[in-house]
Amino acid sequence: MWRRVASLSSALESDLMQAATCGAGAWQRAFSSTQVEVEGFERKSHPFVAFVLGGPGSGKGTQCMKIVETFGFTHLSAGDLLRKEIASNSENGSMILDTIKEGKIVPSEVTVRLIQAAMEAGRNDRFLIDGFPRSEENRAAYERVIGAEPDMVLFFDCPENEMVKRVLSRNEGRVDDNMDTVKKRLRVFSELNLPVIEHYSIKGKLRKIDGTGSADEIFERVRSAVFAALREREER
Ligand SMILES: Nc1ncnc2c1ncn2[C@@H]1O[C@H](COP(=O)(O)OP(=O)(O)O)[C@@H](O)[C@H]1O
Ligand SMILES: Nc1ccn([C@@H]2O[C@H](COP(=O)(O)OP(=O)(O)O)[C@@H](O)[C@H]2O)c(=O)n1
Ligand SMILES: [Mg+2]
């Protein structure tokens, strides 16, 4: 149940001042000037950002849809943003397509720019950023451009054989859902994404979720993790 709350409190004003001094432009532009409450949580001035990580086929997109339904997040999939960029015939389209076919990582400035624009257009204060950051370079570029760290990082831990099975039966006509590219994506995941996951584990931001079982079973784990992170943020 959504409830609009009165105008900005002085605490909220000081949050906004802090955001301004941090140069967190995307934060301010993405957030409307009223506080909103959903599922008992008061919404704060800086967007709550959750990165959603896991290997190809680990269930990131599936679980994001469920989080959106339950908690009112805006879902931004880095892969979807890149695929839209290809479809729109942008100047970077053919470079992005070649990179995705090879299972490699698109240059960070391209992806971060798309995420930043989507956050600014999103007008929400809860964002799920799915499939990002996939490398230390992605992570550094986000922190530099957006000027903030995520509030939580969900990591779907799933055995490789299960991920391969899911990707090969996904049937969405993706150029990278074939055995040859999946092998490359798994290698890139181990070499470039696991260090990012380790980074957030050390920072205490990682919520590792067992990605096996049915989508509903997995969501019960996710629901508790998201609920706890929103509550922690509320208490800060
Ligand atoms: N728990 C699950 N069990 C079996 N199949 C699943 C499960 N979760 C997702 N899938 C299916 O596996 C494929 C990959 O899931 P997806 O959410 O797209 O993963 P990711 O975004 O991590 O690549 C999709 O076809 C999806 O319907
Ligand atoms: N941060 C990102 C996310 C995706 N990508 C590219 O987009 C591809 C598909 O990403 P995706 O997140 O849609 O794939 P899944 O893990 O959901 O299967 C990746 O294999 C990369 O080639 C990227 O370069 N940088
Ligand atoms: Mg996905």
mmCIF file of C-alpha atoms and ligand atoms in Angstrom:
data_model
loop_
_atom_site.group_PDB
_atom_site.id
_atom_site.type_symbol
_atom_site.label_atom_id
_atom_site.label_comp_id
_atom_site.label_asym_id
_atom_site.label_seq_id
_atom_site.Cartn_x
_atom_site.Cartn_y
_atom_site.Cartn_z
ATOM 1 C CA MET A 1 0.000 0.000 0.000
ATOM 2 C CA TRP A 2 1.545 3.324 -1.056
ATOM 3 C CA ARG A 3 1.169 6.343 1.157
ATOM 4 C CA ARG A 4 2.343 9.854 0.415
ATOM 5 C CA VAL A 5 3.869 11.649 3.361
ATOM 6 C CA ALA A 6 4.044 15.404 3.968
ATOM 7 C CA SER A 7 6.819 17.683 2.765
ATOM 8 C CA LEU A 8 10.542 17.279 3.415
ATOM 9 C CA SER A 9 11.643 16.944 7.027
ATOM 10 C CA SER A 10 14.825 18.693 8.152
ATOM 11 C CA ALA A 11 16.602 15.292 8.297
ATOM 12 C CA LEU A 12 15.651 14.683 4.694
ATOM 13 C CA GLU A 13 16.819 18.163 3.747
ATOM 14 C CA SER A 14 20.198 17.432 5.293
ATOM 15 C CA ASP A 15 20.361 14.176 3.296
ATOM 16 C CA LEU A 16 19.757 16.162 0.133
ATOM 17 C CA MET A 17 22.448 18.663 1.111
ATOM 18 C CA GLN A 18 24.849 15.767 1.584
ATOM 19 C CA ALA A 19 23.942 14.336 -1.802
ATOM 20 C CA ALA A 20 24.564 17.740 -3.357
ATOM 21 C CA THR A 21 27.999 18.055 -1.793
ATOM 22 C CA CYS A 22 28.889 14.498 -2.930
ATOM 23 C CA GLY A 23 28.032 15.536 -6.478
ATOM 24 C CA ALA A 24 25.502 12.727 -6.681
ATOM 25 C CA GLY A 25 23.503 14.320 -9.477
ATOM 26 C CA ALA A 26 21.721 11.153 -10.529
ATOM 27 C CA TRP A 27 20.480 10.640 -6.972
ATOM 28 C CA GLN A 28 18.815 13.996 -6.832
ATOM 29 C CA ARG A 29 17.364 13.904 -10.304
ATOM 30 C CA ALA A 30 16.013 10.375 -9.777
ATOM 31 C CA PHE A 31 14.234 11.262 -6.558
ATOM 32 C CA SER A 32 10.988 13.187 -6.329
ATOM 33 C CA SER A 33 10.611 15.776 -3.579
ATOM 34 C CA THR A 34 8.036 13.866 -1.533
ATOM 35 C CA GLN A 35 8.634 10.943 0.778
ATOM 36 C CA VAL A 36 6.656 7.794 0.064
ATOM 37 C CA GLU A 37 6.073 4.723 2.183
ATOM 38 C CA VAL A 38 5.611 1.187 0.859
ATOM 39 C CA GLU A 39 5.262 -1.983 2.907
ATOM 40 C CA GLY A 40 5.878 0.009 6.080
ATOM 41 C CA PHE A 41 9.225 1.482 4.968
ATOM 42 C CA GLU A 42 9.682 5.216 4.867
ATOM 43 C CA ARG A 43 11.396 6.266 1.650
ATOM 44 C CA LYS A 44 14.514 8.365 1.983
ATOM 45 C CA SER A 45 16.191 10.996 -0.103
ATOM 46 C CA HIS A 46 18.872 8.875 -1.760
ATOM 47 C CA PRO A 47 17.622 6.046 -3.936
ATOM 48 C CA PHE A 48 18.067 2.588 -2.467
ATOM 49 C CA VAL A 49 20.192 0.736 -5.003
ATOM 50 C CA ALA A 50 20.626 -3.024 -5.151
ATOM 51 C CA PHE A 51 23.070 -4.589 -7.586
ATOM 52 C CA VAL A 52 21.958 -8.053 -8.718
ATOM 53 C CA LEU A 53 24.769 -10.397 -9.670
ATOM 54 C CA GLY A 54 25.246 -14.036 -10.624
ATOM 55 C CA GLY A 55 26.447 -16.068 -13.574
ATOM 56 C CA PRO A 56 24.534 -16.357 -16.861
ATOM 57 C CA GLY A 57 21.231 -18.137 -16.203
ATOM 58 C CA SER A 58 21.514 -17.891 -12.421
ATOM 59 C CA GLY A 59 18.011 -16.342 -12.288
ATOM 60 C CA LYS A 60 18.759 -12.625 -11.900
ATOM 61 C CA GLY A 61 16.038 -11.385 -14.274
ATOM 62 C CA THR A 62 13.424 -13.832 -12.959
ATOM 63 C CA GLN A 63 13.970 -12.796 -9.352
ATOM 64 C CA CYS A 64 14.120 -9.100 -10.235
ATOM 65 C CA MET A 65 10.595 -9.308 -11.638
ATOM 66 C CA LYS A 66 9.388 -10.748 -8.343
ATOM 67 C CA ILE A 67 11.205 -8.078 -6.322
ATOM 68 C CA VAL A 68 9.547 -5.386 -8.453
ATOM 69 C CA GLU A 69 6.077 -6.849 -7.761
ATOM 70 C CA THR A 70 6.652 -7.106 -4.013
ATOM 71 C CA PHE A 71 8.783 -4.101 -3.158
ATOM 72 C CA GLY A 72 8.107 -1.532 -5.897
ATOM 73 C CA PHE A 73 11.648 -1.296 -7.295
ATOM 74 C CA THR A 74 12.456 -0.113 -10.810
ATOM 75 C CA HIS A 75 14.326 -2.903 -12.612
ATOM 76 C CA LEU A 76 17.248 -1.863 -14.818
ATOM 77 C CA SER A 77 18.921 -4.764 -16.597
ATOM 78 C CA ALA A 78 22.319 -3.758 -17.990
ATOM 79 C CA GLY A 79 21.996 -6.476 -20.663
ATOM 80 C CA ASP A 80 18.539 -5.229 -21.696
ATOM 81 C CA LEU A 81 19.784 -1.630 -21.883
ATOM 82 C CA LEU A 82 22.652 -2.750 -24.122
ATOM 83 C CA ARG A 83 20.328 -4.841 -26.324
ATOM 84 C CA LYS A 84 18.006 -1.820 -26.687
ATOM 85 C CA GLU A 85 20.999 0.245 -27.730
ATOM 86 C CA ILE A 86 21.749 -2.307 -30.492
ATOM 87 C CA ALA A 87 18.098 -2.309 -31.603
ATOM 88 C CA SER A 88 18.015 1.500 -31.773
ATOM 89 C CA ASN A 89 20.879 1.534 -34.295
ATOM 90 C CA SER A 90 22.961 3.815 -32.105
ATOM 91 C CA GLU A 91 26.548 4.608 -33.075
ATOM 92 C CA ASN A 92 27.778 2.009 -30.553
ATOM 93 C CA GLY A 93 25.316 -0.670 -31.685
ATOM 94 C CA SER A 94 27.642 -2.844 -33.766
ATOM 95 C CA MET A 95 30.455 -2.669 -31.187
ATOM 96 C CA ILE A 96 28.001 -3.744 -28.450
ATOM 97 C CA LEU A 97 26.638 -6.585 -30.592
ATOM 98 C CA ASP A 98 30.132 -7.918 -31.346
ATOM 99 C CA THR A 99 31.069 -7.728 -27.653
ATOM 100 C CA ILE A 100 27.923 -9.583 -26.523
ATOM 101 C CA LYS A 101 28.423 -12.295 -29.163
ATOM 102 C CA GLU A 102 31.900 -12.864 -27.725
ATOM 103 C CA GLY A 103 30.577 -12.878 -24.133
ATOM 104 C CA LYS A 104 32.922 -10.002 -23.295
ATOM 105 C CA ILE A 105 32.254 -6.844 -21.273
ATOM 106 C CA VAL A 106 31.149 -3.685 -23.068
ATOM 107 C CA PRO A 107 33.295 -0.618 -22.169
ATOM 108 C CA SER A 108 32.119 0.749 -18.835
ATOM 109 C CA GLU A 109 31.482 4.304 -19.960
ATOM 110 C CA VAL A 110 28.843 3.044 -22.422
ATOM 111 C CA THR A 111 27.002 0.916 -19.850
ATOM 112 C CA VAL A 112 27.208 3.444 -17.006
ATOM 113 C CA ARG A 113 25.855 6.183 -19.255
ATOM 114 C CA LEU A 114 22.837 3.992 -20.104
ATOM 115 C CA ILE A 115 22.259 3.146 -16.435
ATOM 116 C CA GLN A 116 22.556 6.777 -15.386
ATOM 117 C CA ALA A 117 20.041 7.894 -18.033
ATOM 118 C CA ALA A 118 17.606 5.130 -17.022
ATOM 119 C CA MET A 119 17.882 6.083 -13.339
ATOM 120 C CA GLU A 120 17.211 9.694 -14.116
ATOM 121 C CA ALA A 121 14.185 8.746 -16.214
ATOM 122 C CA GLY A 122 13.039 6.205 -13.606
ATOM 123 C CA ARG A 123 11.738 8.707 -11.021
ATOM 124 C CA ASN A 124 11.804 6.049 -8.327
ATOM 125 C CA ASP A 125 13.875 5.776 -5.179
ATOM 126 C CA ARG A 126 14.417 2.017 -5.361
ATOM 127 C CA PHE A 127 16.478 0.592 -8.193
ATOM 128 C CA LEU A 128 17.577 -2.927 -9.028
ATOM 129 C CA ILE A 129 20.610 -2.863 -11.291
ATOM 130 C CA ASP A 130 20.745 -6.339 -12.799
ATOM 131 C CA GLY A 131 23.916 -7.764 -14.357
ATOM 132 C CA PHE A 132 26.080 -4.865 -13.247
ATOM 133 C CA PRO A 133 28.883 -4.297 -12.241
ATOM 134 C CA ARG A 134 30.422 -7.216 -14.100
ATOM 135 C CA SER A 135 34.023 -6.140 -13.603
ATOM 136 C CA GLU A 136 36.125 -3.965 -11.303
ATOM 137 C CA GLU A 137 36.240 -1.460 -14.149
ATOM 138 C CA ASN A 138 32.387 -1.383 -14.251
ATOM 139 C CA ARG A 139 32.301 -0.882 -10.497
ATOM 140 C CA ALA A 140 34.836 1.959 -10.482
ATOM 141 C CA ALA A 141 33.083 3.723 -13.376
ATOM 142 C CA TYR A 142 29.709 3.570 -11.598
ATOM 143 C CA GLU A 143 31.118 4.936 -8.355
ATOM 144 C CA ARG A 144 32.884 7.723 -10.244
ATOM 145 C CA VAL A 145 29.875 8.782 -12.324
ATOM 146 C CA ILE A 146 27.024 8.188 -9.862
ATOM 147 C CA GLY A 147 29.055 9.143 -6.804
ATOM 148 C CA ALA A 148 27.691 6.465 -4.477
ATOM 149 C CA GLU A 149 27.915 2.793 -3.574
ATOM 150 C CA PRO A 150 24.991 0.363 -3.663
ATOM 151 C CA ASP A 151 22.987 -0.324 -0.512
ATOM 152 C CA MET A 152 23.012 -4.064 -1.097
ATOM 153 C CA VAL A 153 24.350 -6.628 -3.543
ATOM 154 C CA LEU A 154 22.335 -9.767 -4.219
ATOM 155 C CA PHE A 155 24.369 -12.661 -5.553
ATOM 156 C CA PHE A 156 22.652 -15.747 -6.964
ATOM 157 C CA ASP A 157 24.904 -18.690 -6.341
ATOM 158 C CA CYS A 158 24.109 -21.451 -8.809
ATOM 159 C CA PRO A 159 26.079 -24.478 -10.081
ATOM 160 C CA GLU A 160 27.482 -24.129 -13.601
ATOM 161 C CA ASN A 161 25.643 -27.156 -14.987
ATOM 162 C CA GLU A 162 22.291 -25.690 -13.846
ATOM 163 C CA MET A 163 23.146 -22.267 -15.337
ATOM 164 C CA VAL A 164 24.094 -23.837 -18.678
ATOM 165 C CA LYS A 165 20.870 -25.874 -18.743
ATOM 166 C CA ARG A 166 18.748 -22.770 -18.061
ATOM 167 C CA VAL A 167 20.526 -20.567 -20.614
ATOM 168 C CA LEU A 168 20.270 -23.161 -23.363
ATOM 169 C CA SER A 169 16.528 -23.529 -22.779
ATOM 170 C CA ARG A 170 15.830 -19.779 -22.382
ATOM 171 C CA ASN A 171 14.486 -19.470 -25.929
ATOM 172 C CA GLU A 172 14.502 -15.685 -26.214
ATOM 173 C CA GLY A 173 16.469 -15.719 -29.470
ATOM 174 C CA ARG A 174 19.539 -14.137 -27.862
ATOM 175 C CA VAL A 175 22.746 -14.194 -29.927
ATOM 176 C CA ASP A 176 24.731 -15.231 -26.836
ATOM 177 C CA ASP A 177 22.572 -18.113 -25.598
ATOM 178 C CA ASN A 178 24.571 -20.854 -27.330
ATOM 179 C CA MET A 179 27.069 -23.348 -25.921
ATOM 180 C CA ASP A 180 30.122 -21.639 -27.391
ATOM 181 C CA THR A 181 29.298 -18.154 -25.994
ATOM 182 C CA VAL A 182 27.999 -19.532 -22.688
ATOM 183 C CA LYS A 183 31.406 -21.114 -22.031
ATOM 184 C CA LYS A 184 33.053 -17.742 -22.642
ATOM 185 C CA ARG A 185 30.513 -15.943 -20.418
ATOM 186 C CA LEU A 186 31.168 -18.397 -17.593
ATOM 187 C CA ARG A 187 34.904 -17.768 -17.889
ATOM 188 C CA VAL A 188 34.387 -13.990 -17.883
ATOM 189 C CA PHE A 189 32.101 -14.373 -14.854
ATOM 190 C CA SER A 190 34.795 -16.244 -12.879
ATOM 191 C CA GLU A 191 37.648 -13.999 -13.908
ATOM 192 C CA LEU A 192 36.016 -10.556 -13.803
ATOM 193 C CA ASN A 193 32.776 -10.745 -11.802
ATOM 194 C CA LEU A 194 33.793 -12.927 -8.856
ATOM 195 C CA PRO A 195 36.356 -10.301 -7.698
ATOM 196 C CA VAL A 196 33.556 -7.695 -7.612
ATOM 197 C CA ILE A 197 31.418 -10.078 -5.562
ATOM 198 C CA GLU A 198 34.356 -10.626 -3.208
ATOM 199 C CA HIS A 199 34.787 -6.835 -2.886
ATOM 200 C CA TYR A 200 31.198 -6.397 -1.701
ATOM 201 C CA SER A 201 31.481 -9.391 0.596
ATOM 202 C CA ILE A 202 34.414 -7.717 2.362
ATOM 203 C CA LYS A 203 32.376 -4.512 2.636
ATOM 204 C CA GLY A 204 29.504 -6.429 4.278
ATOM 205 C CA LYS A 205 27.070 -5.545 1.484
ATOM 206 C CA LEU A 206 26.741 -8.976 -0.108
ATOM 207 C CA ARG A 207 23.617 -11.116 0.320
ATOM 208 C CA LYS A 208 24.446 -14.509 -1.122
ATOM 209 C CA ILE A 209 21.333 -16.416 -2.170
ATOM 210 C CA ASP A 210 21.154 -20.120 -2.959
ATOM 211 C CA GLY A 211 20.008 -19.972 -6.599
ATOM 212 C CA THR A 212 18.819 -23.570 -6.794
ATOM 213 C CA GLY A 213 15.240 -24.817 -6.478
ATOM 214 C CA SER A 214 12.079 -23.375 -7.972
ATOM 215 C CA ALA A 215 11.783 -19.636 -8.689
ATOM 216 C CA ASP A 216 9.251 -19.341 -5.838
ATOM 217 C CA GLU A 217 11.521 -21.137 -3.379
ATOM 218 C CA ILE A 218 14.387 -18.840 -4.319
ATOM 219 C CA PHE A 219 12.169 -15.792 -3.940
ATOM 220 C CA GLU A 220 11.396 -16.701 -0.320
ATOM 221 C CA ARG A 221 15.157 -16.330 0.348
ATOM 222 C CA VAL A 222 15.302 -13.122 -1.668
ATOM 223 C CA ARG A 223 12.292 -11.613 0.090
ATOM 224 C CA SER A 224 13.946 -11.983 3.518
ATOM 225 C CA ALA A 225 17.222 -10.517 2.262
ATOM 226 C CA VAL A 226 15.595 -7.480 0.624
ATOM 227 C CA PHE A 227 13.325 -6.911 3.608
ATOM 228 C CA ALA A 228 16.316 -6.978 5.980
ATOM 229 C CA ALA A 229 18.330 -4.564 3.819
ATOM 230 C CA LEU A 230 15.432 -2.099 3.556
ATOM 231 C CA ARG A 231 14.990 -2.262 7.327
ATOM 232 C CA GLU A 232 18.709 -1.666 7.883
ATOM 233 C CA ARG A 233 18.603 1.346 5.613
ATOM 234 C CA GLU A 234 15.572 2.632 7.525
ATOM 235 C CA GLU A 235 17.473 2.392 10.795
ATOM 236 C CA ARG A 236 20.507 4.259 9.496
HETATM 237 N N1 LIG B 1 14.659 -21.403 -10.379
HETATM 238 C C1 LIG B 1 14.589 -21.682 -11.675
HETATM 239 N N2 LIG B 1 14.480 -22.963 -12.085
HETATM 240 C C2 LIG B 1 14.448 -23.248 -13.424
HETATM 241 N N3 LIG B 1 14.505 -22.332 -14.419
HETATM 242 C C3 LIG B 1 14.623 -21.049 -14.045
HETATM 243 C C4 LIG B 1 14.682 -20.657 -12.669
HETATM 244 N N4 LIG B 1 14.811 -19.303 -12.615
HETATM 245 C C5 LIG B 1 14.840 -18.882 -13.896
HETATM 246 N N5 LIG B 1 14.715 -19.909 -14.755
HETATM 247 C C6 LIG B 1 14.734 -19.872 -16.223
HETATM 248 O O1 LIG B 1 16.122 -19.897 -16.586
HETATM 249 C C7 LIG B 1 16.393 -18.973 -17.649
HETATM 250 C C8 LIG B 1 17.422 -17.947 -17.150
HETATM 251 O O2 LIG B 1 16.820 -17.161 -16.120
HETATM 252 P P1 LIG B 1 17.076 -15.597 -16.038
HETATM 253 O O3 LIG B 1 16.226 -15.060 -14.948
HETATM 254 O O4 LIG B 1 16.919 -14.999 -17.386
HETATM 255 O O5 LIG B 1 18.615 -15.596 -15.586
HETATM 256 P P2 LIG B 1 19.759 -14.491 -15.728
HETATM 257 O O6 LIG B 1 19.099 -13.165 -15.855
HETATM 258 O O7 LIG B 1 20.575 -14.633 -14.503
HETATM 259 O O8 LIG B 1 20.539 -14.885 -16.945
HETATM 260 C C9 LIG B 1 15.044 -18.371 -18.034
HETATM 261 O O9 LIG B 1 14.527 -19.085 -19.131
HETATM 262 C C10 LIG B 1 14.186 -18.570 -16.787
HETATM 263 O O10 LIG B 1 12.805 -18.707 -17.115
HETATM 264 N N1 LIG B 2 27.463 -4.817 -17.162
HETATM 265 C C1 LIG B 2 27.320 -5.491 -18.307
HETATM 266 C C2 LIG B 2 26.186 -6.327 -18.496
HETATM 267 C C3 LIG B 2 26.084 -7.053 -19.664
HETATM 268 N N2 LIG B 2 27.035 -6.955 -20.613
HETATM 269 C C4 LIG B 2 26.975 -7.737 -21.859
HETATM 270 O O1 LIG B 2 25.679 -8.233 -22.086
HETATM 271 C C5 LIG B 2 25.685 -9.666 -22.083
HETATM 272 C C6 LIG B 2 24.366 -10.185 -21.575
HETATM 273 O O2 LIG B 2 24.185 -9.736 -20.243
HETATM 274 P P1 LIG B 2 22.872 -10.132 -19.445
HETATM 275 O O3 LIG B 2 23.004 -9.560 -18.067
HETATM 276 O O4 LIG B 2 21.654 -9.771 -20.215
HETATM 277 O O5 LIG B 2 23.000 -11.727 -19.386
HETATM 278 P P2 LIG B 2 22.458 -12.759 -18.298
HETATM 279 O O6 LIG B 2 23.506 -12.898 -17.230
HETATM 280 O O7 LIG B 2 21.188 -12.185 -17.747
HETATM 281 O O8 LIG B 2 22.247 -14.032 -19.042
HETATM 282 C C7 LIG B 2 26.919 -10.027 -21.255
HETATM 283 O O9 LIG B 2 27.386 -11.349 -21.519
HETATM 284 C C8 LIG B 2 27.902 -8.955 -21.746
HETATM 285 O O10 LIG B 2 28.407 -9.254 -23.032
HETATM 286 C C9 LIG B 2 28.134 -6.122 -20.413
HETATM 287 O O11 LIG B 2 29.005 -6.031 -21.265
HETATM 288 N N3 LIG B 2 28.244 -5.399 -19.265
HETATM 289 MG MG MG B 3 19.326 -11.593 -17.273
#
